[in-house]
Amino acid sequence: MTKSPDIRFDVASVLNRGRRDYQEDAIATDFPQGADFGYAVLSDGMGGHAAGDVASKIVVTEMFSELKFQSSDTKSFSQNVCSVLKGAAISANACMAAHTSNNPDTAGMGATLVAPVFIRDKLFWISIGDSPLYLYRNGQLRQLNEDHSLGPHIDYMVRSGMMSEDVGRNHPDRNALTSVLIGETIERIDCPEVPFQLRSGDILIVASDGLQFLSNGRIREVLRESDDMPSVRIADRLMGELRKLGDPEQDNISFSIIKVRFKAQTEDSNIFTPPEFEKQGKRRRQVTTRPIKPQPALQDDVVTSKETPKEESLAPPPGTKKSSGEGAPIFLRRRWLASDGGA
């Protein structure tokens, strides 16, 4: 009998305004208990209070609703994840263009997108912009998705000696985006066709750049110290580190911690049946029938409380001939019995 991983996702999310006057991040997750799939959608808006929060909400709403609809057919969805993700992103971008056209005061608004999709032990994702998707495995932290900003180019210049480390770290164009959803042509989309193979114990973090006020090294240390804790405790610890940092420029913070656990299990195992019931064989249903004597016409007599009506015998009275189908019909009373191992 073939084996398949029995997936368990432990998920916790955070949405915090940071030191900003308004919230431009948006996040939504869906990991149904007992299901072997789930997904998260995160967007970091830009354009100020009049537009940034609207942009991120448009992206998350469009992406989430499409994933919810498509994932109802898990088999078809798993075979077309990338096309579904790209189509949903293009639809969200078109919605943003329509909103900007109808509301000229929101011109210039935009939003990033990162949406990981978990199907059993496979990870798919789409990302546009600089919102990171981290993987923590075996004590190491790395970013899985592409960074569509000038940050990687500036880091390359630092490594090549063309720029000092201090200048590179504080470069004013470091967060300038090279691809983003703004209702126009999407320059770059990161959506690998080949899924990433998950392992039991992996921790994924999907985040806005507000979490990156902590260095990758500090995020890694927090995960090393708490990787055996529930995801909600890990989220609390990361937020505690950001508060401790106390940066007056702290951006909006949004992220989801997704812990993956699985073990081998037979495909036909029923997750809704407790083990003690699975051990018992299937009970056979048994049907018995018995003839019922036609009831006599109702009499006007009333049974008093002192009289006890006699039980009618199920057997026909002596001398009664079996009906040949003529006259009053014979009624059959059906009784369903569940035999308990012959007891």
mmCIF file of C-alpha atoms in Angstrom:
data_model
loop_
_atom_site.group_PDB
_atom_site.id
_atom_site.type_symbol
_atom_site.label_atom_id
_atom_site.label_comp_id
_atom_site.label_asym_id
_atom_site.label_seq_id
_atom_site.Cartn_x
_atom_site.Cartn_y
_atom_site.Cartn_z
ATOM 1 C CA MET A 1 0.000 0.000 0.000
ATOM 2 C CA THR A 2 1.390 3.386 -0.966
ATOM 3 C CA LYS A 3 2.323 5.890 1.665
ATOM 4 C CA SER A 4 1.628 9.623 1.678
ATOM 5 C CA PRO A 5 2.640 12.328 4.120
ATOM 6 C CA ASP A 6 0.091 13.257 6.745
ATOM 7 C CA ILE A 7 0.523 17.041 6.774
ATOM 8 C CA ARG A 8 0.025 19.248 9.813
ATOM 9 C CA PHE A 9 0.355 23.026 9.520
ATOM 10 C CA ASP A 10 0.779 25.227 12.588
ATOM 11 C CA VAL A 11 0.111 28.817 11.522
ATOM 12 C CA ALA A 12 0.140 32.177 13.305
ATOM 13 C CA SER A 13 -0.102 35.648 11.748
ATOM 14 C CA VAL A 14 0.754 39.178 12.838
ATOM 15 C CA LEU A 15 -0.481 42.539 11.553
ATOM 16 C CA ASN A 16 0.968 45.611 13.262
ATOM 17 C CA ARG A 17 1.081 49.276 12.280
ATOM 18 C CA GLY A 18 4.609 49.829 13.602
ATOM 19 C CA ARG A 19 5.461 53.537 13.927
ATOM 20 C CA ARG A 20 3.407 54.566 10.905
ATOM 21 C CA ASP A 21 0.182 56.556 11.056
ATOM 22 C CA TYR A 22 -1.781 54.048 8.998
ATOM 23 C CA GLN A 23 -1.705 50.415 7.949
ATOM 24 C CA GLU A 24 -0.783 49.634 4.337
ATOM 25 C CA ASP A 25 -0.113 45.907 4.763
ATOM 26 C CA ALA A 26 -2.761 43.226 4.265
ATOM 27 C CA ILE A 27 -2.573 39.493 4.938
ATOM 28 C CA ALA A 28 -4.893 36.474 4.802
ATOM 29 C CA THR A 29 -4.310 32.761 5.341
ATOM 30 C CA ASP A 30 -6.358 29.608 4.891
ATOM 31 C CA PHE A 31 -5.150 26.298 6.359
ATOM 32 C CA PRO A 32 -8.265 24.154 6.998
ATOM 33 C CA GLN A 33 -7.786 21.702 9.835
ATOM 34 C CA GLY A 34 -7.396 18.174 8.524
ATOM 35 C CA ALA A 35 -6.693 19.327 4.945
ATOM 36 C CA ASP A 36 -3.395 18.612 3.225
ATOM 37 C CA PHE A 37 -3.164 22.034 1.596
ATOM 38 C CA GLY A 38 -3.177 25.684 2.583
ATOM 39 C CA TYR A 39 -2.049 29.099 1.424
ATOM 40 C CA ALA A 40 -1.203 32.593 2.571
ATOM 41 C CA VAL A 41 -1.483 35.893 0.721
ATOM 42 C CA LEU A 42 0.421 39.001 1.787
ATOM 43 C CA SER A 43 0.642 42.426 0.187
ATOM 44 C CA ASP A 44 2.572 45.549 1.150
ATOM 45 C CA GLY A 45 0.846 48.647 -0.231
ATOM 46 C CA MET A 46 2.360 51.971 -1.191
ATOM 47 C CA GLY A 47 0.874 55.320 -2.046
ATOM 48 C CA GLY A 48 -0.141 56.707 1.319
ATOM 49 C CA HIS A 49 -3.327 56.437 3.335
ATOM 50 C CA ALA A 50 -5.514 57.343 0.356
ATOM 51 C CA ALA A 51 -4.160 54.556 -1.797
ATOM 52 C CA GLY A 52 -1.621 52.173 -0.181
ATOM 53 C CA ASP A 53 -4.094 50.402 2.080
ATOM 54 C CA VAL A 54 -6.579 50.139 -0.787
ATOM 55 C CA ALA A 55 -3.953 48.673 -3.108
ATOM 56 C CA SER A 56 -2.919 45.945 -0.672
ATOM 57 C CA LYS A 57 -6.543 45.059 0.094
ATOM 58 C CA ILE A 58 -7.349 44.770 -3.626
ATOM 59 C CA VAL A 59 -4.423 42.400 -4.142
ATOM 60 C CA VAL A 60 -5.179 40.202 -1.125
ATOM 61 C CA THR A 61 -8.923 40.083 -1.837
ATOM 62 C CA GLU A 62 -8.484 39.120 -5.492
ATOM 63 C CA MET A 63 -5.758 36.554 -4.835
ATOM 64 C CA PHE A 64 -7.431 34.977 -1.813
ATOM 65 C CA SER A 65 -10.868 34.660 -3.419
ATOM 66 C CA GLU A 66 -9.415 33.060 -6.554
ATOM 67 C CA LEU A 67 -7.332 30.590 -4.545
ATOM 68 C CA LYS A 68 -10.353 29.747 -2.410
ATOM 69 C CA PHE A 69 -12.454 29.065 -5.484
ATOM 70 C CA GLN A 70 -9.834 27.078 -7.394
ATOM 71 C CA SER A 71 -8.686 24.966 -4.444
ATOM 72 C CA SER A 72 -12.150 23.458 -4.049
ATOM 73 C CA ASP A 73 -11.030 20.957 -6.712
ATOM 74 C CA THR A 74 -7.712 19.909 -5.160
ATOM 75 C CA LYS A 75 -6.653 17.564 -7.961
ATOM 76 C CA SER A 76 -7.142 20.113 -10.732
ATOM 77 C CA PHE A 77 -5.690 22.876 -8.580
ATOM 78 C CA SER A 78 -2.505 20.910 -7.832
ATOM 79 C CA GLN A 79 -1.953 20.372 -11.552
ATOM 80 C CA ASN A 80 -2.375 24.050 -12.458
ATOM 81 C CA VAL A 81 -1.100 25.972 -9.447
ATOM 82 C CA CYS A 82 1.242 28.297 -11.335
ATOM 83 C CA SER A 83 -1.277 29.226 -14.009
ATOM 84 C CA VAL A 84 -3.871 29.905 -11.294
ATOM 85 C CA LEU A 85 -1.422 32.082 -9.332
ATOM 86 C CA LYS A 86 -0.339 34.076 -12.386
ATOM 87 C CA GLY A 87 -3.909 34.521 -13.573
ATOM 88 C CA ALA A 88 -4.999 35.751 -10.151
ATOM 89 C CA ALA A 89 -2.098 38.234 -9.990
ATOM 90 C CA ILE A 90 -2.935 39.600 -13.442
ATOM 91 C CA SER A 91 -6.584 39.918 -12.402
ATOM 92 C CA ALA A 92 -5.573 41.811 -9.239
ATOM 93 C CA ASN A 93 -3.411 44.127 -11.327
ATOM 94 C CA ALA A 94 -6.352 44.791 -13.672
ATOM 95 C CA CYS A 95 -8.604 45.564 -10.690
ATOM 96 C CA MET A 96 -6.034 48.068 -9.481
ATOM 97 C CA ALA A 97 -5.964 49.722 -12.916
ATOM 98 C CA ALA A 98 -9.771 49.971 -12.919
ATOM 99 C CA HIS A 99 -9.803 51.448 -9.417
ATOM 100 C CA THR A 100 -7.194 54.053 -10.344
ATOM 101 C CA SER A 101 -9.147 54.950 -13.490
ATOM 102 C CA ASN A 102 -12.330 55.491 -11.488
ATOM 103 C CA ASN A 103 -10.530 57.252 -8.615
ATOM 104 C CA PRO A 104 -7.860 59.574 -10.059
ATOM 105 C CA ASP A 105 -6.786 60.647 -6.563
ATOM 106 C CA THR A 106 -5.322 57.149 -6.052
ATOM 107 C CA ALA A 107 -3.045 57.359 -9.096
ATOM 108 C CA GLY A 108 0.412 56.027 -8.302
ATOM 109 C CA MET A 109 -0.732 53.449 -5.782
ATOM 110 C CA GLY A 110 0.877 50.026 -5.907
ATOM 111 C CA ALA A 111 1.467 46.868 -3.914
ATOM 112 C CA THR A 112 3.804 43.917 -3.596
ATOM 113 C CA LEU A 113 2.574 40.344 -3.550
ATOM 114 C CA VAL A 114 3.830 37.112 -2.039
ATOM 115 C CA ALA A 115 1.603 34.047 -1.867
ATOM 116 C CA PRO A 116 2.935 30.602 -0.890
ATOM 117 C CA VAL A 117 0.722 27.596 -1.620
ATOM 118 C CA PHE A 118 1.242 24.320 0.248
ATOM 119 C CA ILE A 119 -0.038 21.106 -1.352
ATOM 120 C CA ARG A 120 0.926 18.112 0.749
ATOM 121 C CA ASP A 121 4.752 18.183 0.894
ATOM 122 C CA LYS A 122 5.145 20.571 -2.067
ATOM 123 C CA LEU A 123 5.505 24.349 -1.911
ATOM 124 C CA PHE A 124 4.545 26.684 -4.756
ATOM 125 C CA TRP A 125 4.618 30.457 -4.644
ATOM 126 C CA ILE A 126 4.218 33.653 -6.582
ATOM 127 C CA SER A 127 5.918 36.903 -5.642
ATOM 128 C CA ILE A 128 6.123 40.362 -7.160
ATOM 129 C CA GLY A 129 8.122 43.021 -5.336
ATOM 130 C CA ASP A 130 10.377 42.744 -2.308
ATOM 131 C CA SER A 131 8.214 40.972 0.299
ATOM 132 C CA PRO A 132 10.289 37.972 1.453
ATOM 133 C CA LEU A 133 9.437 34.284 1.772
ATOM 134 C CA TYR A 134 11.882 32.721 4.230
ATOM 135 C CA LEU A 135 12.723 29.081 4.871
ATOM 136 C CA TYR A 136 14.246 28.002 8.168
ATOM 137 C CA ARG A 137 15.720 24.490 8.025
ATOM 138 C CA ASN A 138 18.427 22.776 10.059
ATOM 139 C CA GLY A 139 19.403 25.975 11.831
ATOM 140 C CA GLN A 140 19.788 28.006 8.629
ATOM 141 C CA LEU A 141 17.625 30.813 7.240
ATOM 142 C CA ARG A 142 17.372 31.701 3.559
ATOM 143 C CA GLN A 143 15.042 33.599 1.293
ATOM 144 C CA LEU A 144 13.313 31.413 -1.300
ATOM 145 C CA ASN A 145 11.740 34.023 -3.560
ATOM 146 C CA GLU A 146 13.329 36.694 -5.726
ATOM 147 C CA ASP A 147 13.833 40.221 -4.406
ATOM 148 C CA HIS A 148 12.482 42.627 -7.026
ATOM 149 C CA SER A 149 14.240 45.702 -5.689
ATOM 150 C CA LEU A 150 17.613 47.376 -6.153
ATOM 151 C CA GLY A 151 18.797 45.790 -2.903
ATOM 152 C CA PRO A 152 20.392 42.716 -4.573
ATOM 153 C CA HIS A 153 22.174 44.952 -7.114
ATOM 154 C CA ILE A 154 23.553 47.161 -4.358
ATOM 155 C CA ASP A 155 24.676 44.097 -2.395
ATOM 156 C CA TYR A 156 26.503 42.848 -5.511
ATOM 157 C CA MET A 157 28.295 46.189 -5.812
ATOM 158 C CA VAL A 158 29.353 45.923 -2.157
ATOM 159 C CA ARG A 159 30.660 42.369 -2.667
ATOM 160 C CA SER A 160 32.517 43.496 -5.791
ATOM 161 C CA GLY A 161 34.216 46.344 -3.943
ATOM 162 C CA MET A 162 32.462 49.049 -5.955
ATOM 163 C CA MET A 163 30.687 50.346 -2.860
ATOM 164 C CA SER A 164 31.461 50.284 0.835
ATOM 165 C CA GLU A 165 29.315 48.158 3.148
ATOM 166 C CA ASP A 166 28.122 51.170 5.114
ATOM 167 C CA VAL A 167 27.077 53.071 1.969
ATOM 168 C CA GLY A 168 25.329 49.987 0.592
ATOM 169 C CA ARG A 169 23.404 49.338 3.803
ATOM 170 C CA ASN A 170 22.042 52.900 3.884
ATOM 171 C CA HIS A 171 21.702 53.543 0.159
ATOM 172 C CA PRO A 172 18.586 55.670 -0.541
ATOM 173 C CA ASP A 173 17.595 53.514 -3.534
ATOM 174 C CA ARG A 174 17.967 50.220 -1.726
ATOM 175 C CA ASN A 175 14.194 49.691 -1.472
ATOM 176 C CA ALA A 176 13.367 50.995 -4.956
ATOM 177 C CA LEU A 177 11.253 48.297 -6.644
ATOM 178 C CA THR A 178 11.977 46.848 -10.073
ATOM 179 C CA SER A 179 8.621 45.028 -10.280
ATOM 180 C CA VAL A 180 5.349 45.791 -8.541
ATOM 181 C CA LEU A 181 1.586 45.698 -9.080
ATOM 182 C CA ILE A 182 0.512 49.201 -10.121
ATOM 183 C CA GLY A 183 -2.145 48.518 -12.736
ATOM 184 C CA GLU A 184 0.367 48.572 -15.587
ATOM 185 C CA THR A 185 2.736 46.023 -17.128
ATOM 186 C CA ILE A 186 4.170 43.643 -14.536
ATOM 187 C CA GLU A 187 7.893 43.628 -15.208
ATOM 188 C CA ARG A 188 8.847 40.437 -13.368
ATOM 189 C CA ILE A 189 6.933 37.568 -11.801
ATOM 190 C CA ASP A 190 8.615 34.937 -9.641
ATOM 191 C CA CYS A 191 6.497 31.772 -9.898
ATOM 192 C CA PRO A 192 8.576 28.567 -10.255
ATOM 193 C CA GLU A 193 6.918 25.759 -12.203
ATOM 194 C CA VAL A 194 8.821 23.123 -10.217
ATOM 195 C CA PRO A 195 7.616 23.019 -6.597
ATOM 196 C CA PHE A 196 9.953 23.201 -3.634
ATOM 197 C CA GLN A 197 10.165 19.974 -1.615
ATOM 198 C CA LEU A 198 9.210 20.450 2.025
ATOM 199 C CA ARG A 199 10.562 18.489 4.966
ATOM 200 C CA SER A 200 9.081 17.825 8.353
ATOM 201 C CA GLY A 201 10.273 20.518 10.740
ATOM 202 C CA ASP A 202 10.524 23.273 8.120
ATOM 203 C CA ILE A 203 9.433 26.744 9.209
ATOM 204 C CA LEU A 204 8.270 29.195 6.555
ATOM 205 C CA ILE A 205 7.875 32.927 7.103
ATOM 206 C CA VAL A 206 5.960 35.062 4.623
ATOM 207 C CA ALA A 207 6.453 38.732 5.504
ATOM 208 C CA SER A 208 6.418 42.366 4.515
ATOM 209 C CA ASP A 209 9.661 44.333 4.688
ATOM 210 C CA GLY A 210 8.672 45.563 8.148
ATOM 211 C CA LEU A 211 10.085 42.323 9.560
ATOM 212 C CA GLN A 212 13.392 43.085 7.825
ATOM 213 C CA PHE A 213 14.128 45.815 10.326
ATOM 214 C CA LEU A 214 15.584 42.777 12.081
ATOM 215 C CA SER A 215 18.671 41.372 10.390
ATOM 216 C CA ASN A 216 18.532 37.892 8.919
ATOM 217 C CA GLY A 217 21.003 36.841 11.597
ATOM 218 C CA ARG A 218 18.695 37.976 14.389
ATOM 219 C CA ILE A 219 15.663 36.308 12.809
ATOM 220 C CA ARG A 220 17.680 33.101 12.553
ATOM 221 C CA GLU A 221 18.701 33.275 16.214
ATOM 222 C CA VAL A 222 15.100 33.748 17.326
ATOM 223 C CA LEU A 223 14.060 30.694 15.312
ATOM 224 C CA ARG A 224 16.932 28.622 16.706
ATOM 225 C CA GLU A 225 15.853 29.455 20.234
ATOM 226 C CA SER A 226 12.159 28.723 19.648
ATOM 227 C CA ASP A 227 11.825 26.255 16.763
ATOM 228 C CA ASP A 228 10.248 23.681 19.099
ATOM 229 C CA MET A 229 7.557 26.140 20.201
ATOM 230 C CA PRO A 230 4.118 26.694 18.627
ATOM 231 C CA SER A 231 4.047 29.215 15.807
ATOM 232 C CA VAL A 232 2.180 31.751 17.930
ATOM 233 C CA ARG A 233 5.065 31.798 20.437
ATOM 234 C CA ILE A 234 7.592 32.304 17.635
ATOM 235 C CA ALA A 235 5.516 35.208 16.307
ATOM 236 C CA ASP A 236 5.427 36.757 19.787
ATOM 237 C CA ARG A 237 9.210 36.491 20.086
ATOM 238 C CA LEU A 238 9.819 38.158 16.726
ATOM 239 C CA MET A 239 7.473 40.989 17.660
ATOM 240 C CA GLY A 240 9.280 41.284 20.992
ATOM 241 C CA GLU A 241 12.587 41.722 19.155
ATOM 242 C CA LEU A 242 11.116 44.464 16.969
ATOM 243 C CA ARG A 243 9.775 46.287 20.018
ATOM 244 C CA LYS A 244 13.119 45.927 21.712
ATOM 245 C CA LEU A 245 14.786 47.406 18.625
ATOM 246 C CA GLY A 246 12.594 50.479 18.978
ATOM 247 C CA ASP A 247 13.337 51.928 15.538
ATOM 248 C CA PRO A 248 11.493 55.273 15.190
ATOM 249 C CA GLU A 249 11.081 54.581 11.475
ATOM 250 C CA GLN A 250 9.590 51.120 11.972
ATOM 251 C CA ASP A 251 7.431 50.262 8.960
ATOM 252 C CA ASN A 252 4.143 48.329 9.045
ATOM 253 C CA ILE A 253 4.717 44.741 10.150
ATOM 254 C CA SER A 254 2.882 41.737 8.768
ATOM 255 C CA PHE A 255 3.978 38.134 8.625
ATOM 256 C CA SER A 256 2.826 34.546 9.005
ATOM 257 C CA ILE A 257 4.767 31.741 10.659
ATOM 258 C CA ILE A 258 3.988 28.365 9.064
ATOM 259 C CA LYS A 259 5.406 25.257 10.731
ATOM 260 C CA VAL A 260 5.289 22.013 8.746
ATOM 261 C CA ARG A 261 4.988 18.565 10.318
ATOM 262 C CA PHE A 262 4.205 15.307 8.581
ATOM 263 C CA LYS A 263 4.547 11.573 9.001
ATOM 264 C CA ALA A 264 3.969 8.596 6.721
ATOM 265 C CA GLN A 265 0.388 7.388 6.650
ATOM 266 C CA THR A 266 -1.672 5.101 4.443
ATOM 267 C CA GLU A 267 -3.759 6.874 1.864
ATOM 268 C CA ASP A 268 -7.014 5.289 2.980
ATOM 269 C CA SER A 269 -6.647 6.294 6.615
ATOM 270 C CA ASN A 270 -9.634 8.223 7.883
ATOM 271 C CA ILE A 271 -8.555 11.325 9.803
ATOM 272 C CA PHE A 272 -12.060 11.754 11.205
ATOM 273 C CA THR A 273 -12.241 8.302 12.861
ATOM 274 C CA PRO A 274 -10.538 7.732 16.235
ATOM 275 C CA PRO A 275 -7.988 4.862 16.191
ATOM 276 C CA GLU A 276 -9.989 2.696 18.614
ATOM 277 C CA PHE A 277 -12.847 2.546 16.107
ATOM 278 C CA GLU A 278 -10.582 1.969 13.103
ATOM 279 C CA LYS A 279 -9.417 -1.361 14.621
ATOM 280 C CA GLN A 280 -12.899 -2.875 14.559
ATOM 281 C CA GLY A 281 -14.135 -4.531 11.402
ATOM 282 C CA LYS A 282 -17.024 -3.104 9.475
ATOM 283 C CA ARG A 283 -20.343 -4.017 11.035
ATOM 284 C CA ARG A 284 -22.832 -5.750 8.798
ATOM 285 C CA ARG A 285 -26.378 -4.535 8.729
ATOM 286 C CA GLN A 286 -29.033 -7.197 9.256
ATOM 287 C CA VAL A 287 -32.631 -6.883 8.166
ATOM 288 C CA THR A 288 -35.436 -8.946 9.649
ATOM 289 C CA THR A 289 -39.070 -8.878 8.627
ATOM 290 C CA ARG A 290 -42.173 -10.196 10.316
ATOM 291 C CA PRO A 291 -45.838 -10.229 9.303
ATOM 292 C CA ILE A 292 -48.206 -7.882 11.041
ATOM 293 C CA LYS A 293 -51.823 -8.853 11.571
ATOM 294 C CA PRO A 294 -54.213 -6.297 10.045
ATOM 295 C CA GLN A 295 -55.545 -4.030 12.790
ATOM 296 C CA PRO A 296 -59.282 -4.335 13.586
ATOM 297 C CA ALA A 297 -61.504 -1.347 13.143
ATOM 298 C CA LEU A 298 -61.277 1.207 15.927
ATOM 299 C CA GLN A 299 -63.880 0.791 18.671
ATOM 300 C CA ASP A 300 -65.486 3.504 20.670
ATOM 301 C CA ASP A 301 -64.474 1.799 23.927
ATOM 302 C CA VAL A 302 -61.941 3.693 25.995
ATOM 303 C CA VAL A 303 -59.343 1.822 28.010
ATOM 304 C CA THR A 304 -59.502 2.944 31.608
ATOM 305 C CA SER A 305 -56.371 3.472 33.674
ATOM 306 C CA LYS A 306 -57.072 0.198 35.575
ATOM 307 C CA GLU A 307 -57.197 -1.892 32.419
ATOM 308 C CA THR A 308 -53.982 -3.089 30.881
ATOM 309 C CA PRO A 309 -54.162 -3.760 27.171
ATOM 310 C CA LYS A 310 -52.920 -7.234 26.273
ATOM 311 C CA GLU A 311 -49.953 -7.605 23.941
ATOM 312 C CA GLU A 312 -50.998 -8.894 20.601
ATOM 313 C CA SER A 313 -49.304 -12.066 19.499
ATOM 314 C CA LEU A 314 -47.259 -11.801 16.340
ATOM 315 C CA ALA A 315 -48.360 -15.312 15.319
ATOM 316 C CA PRO A 316 -51.694 -15.725 13.508
ATOM 317 C CA PRO A 317 -54.528 -17.265 15.546
ATOM 318 C CA PRO A 318 -55.087 -21.050 15.211
ATOM 319 C CA GLY A 319 -56.922 -22.068 12.140
ATOM 320 C CA THR A 320 -56.126 -18.888 10.249
ATOM 321 C CA LYS A 321 -55.234 -19.567 6.655
ATOM 322 C CA LYS A 322 -52.396 -17.757 4.941
ATOM 323 C CA SER A 323 -53.549 -15.039 2.624
ATOM 324 C CA SER A 324 -53.222 -15.800 -1.067
ATOM 325 C CA GLY A 325 -52.959 -12.159 -1.938
ATOM 326 C CA GLU A 326 -56.695 -11.517 -1.895
ATOM 327 C CA GLY A 327 -58.479 -9.498 0.703
ATOM 328 C CA ALA A 328 -56.593 -7.372 3.235
ATOM 329 C CA PRO A 329 -52.885 -6.861 2.409
ATOM 330 C CA ILE A 330 -50.107 -8.133 4.666
ATOM 331 C CA PHE A 331 -47.886 -5.339 5.996
ATOM 332 C CA LEU A 332 -44.213 -5.890 6.767
ATOM 333 C CA ARG A 333 -42.477 -4.010 9.543
ATOM 334 C CA ARG A 334 -38.740 -3.515 8.805
ATOM 335 C CA ARG A 335 -36.356 -3.351 11.726
ATOM 336 C CA TRP A 336 -32.664 -2.406 11.262
ATOM 337 C CA LEU A 337 -30.331 -4.259 13.577
ATOM 338 C CA ALA A 338 -26.597 -3.707 13.939
ATOM 339 C CA SER A 339 -25.070 -7.002 15.001
ATOM 340 C CA ASP A 340 -22.256 -6.618 17.520
ATOM 341 C CA GLY A 341 -19.939 -9.430 16.552
ATOM 342 C CA GLY A 342 -22.694 -11.972 16.867
ATOM 343 C CA ALA A 343 -23.626 -10.926 20.415
#
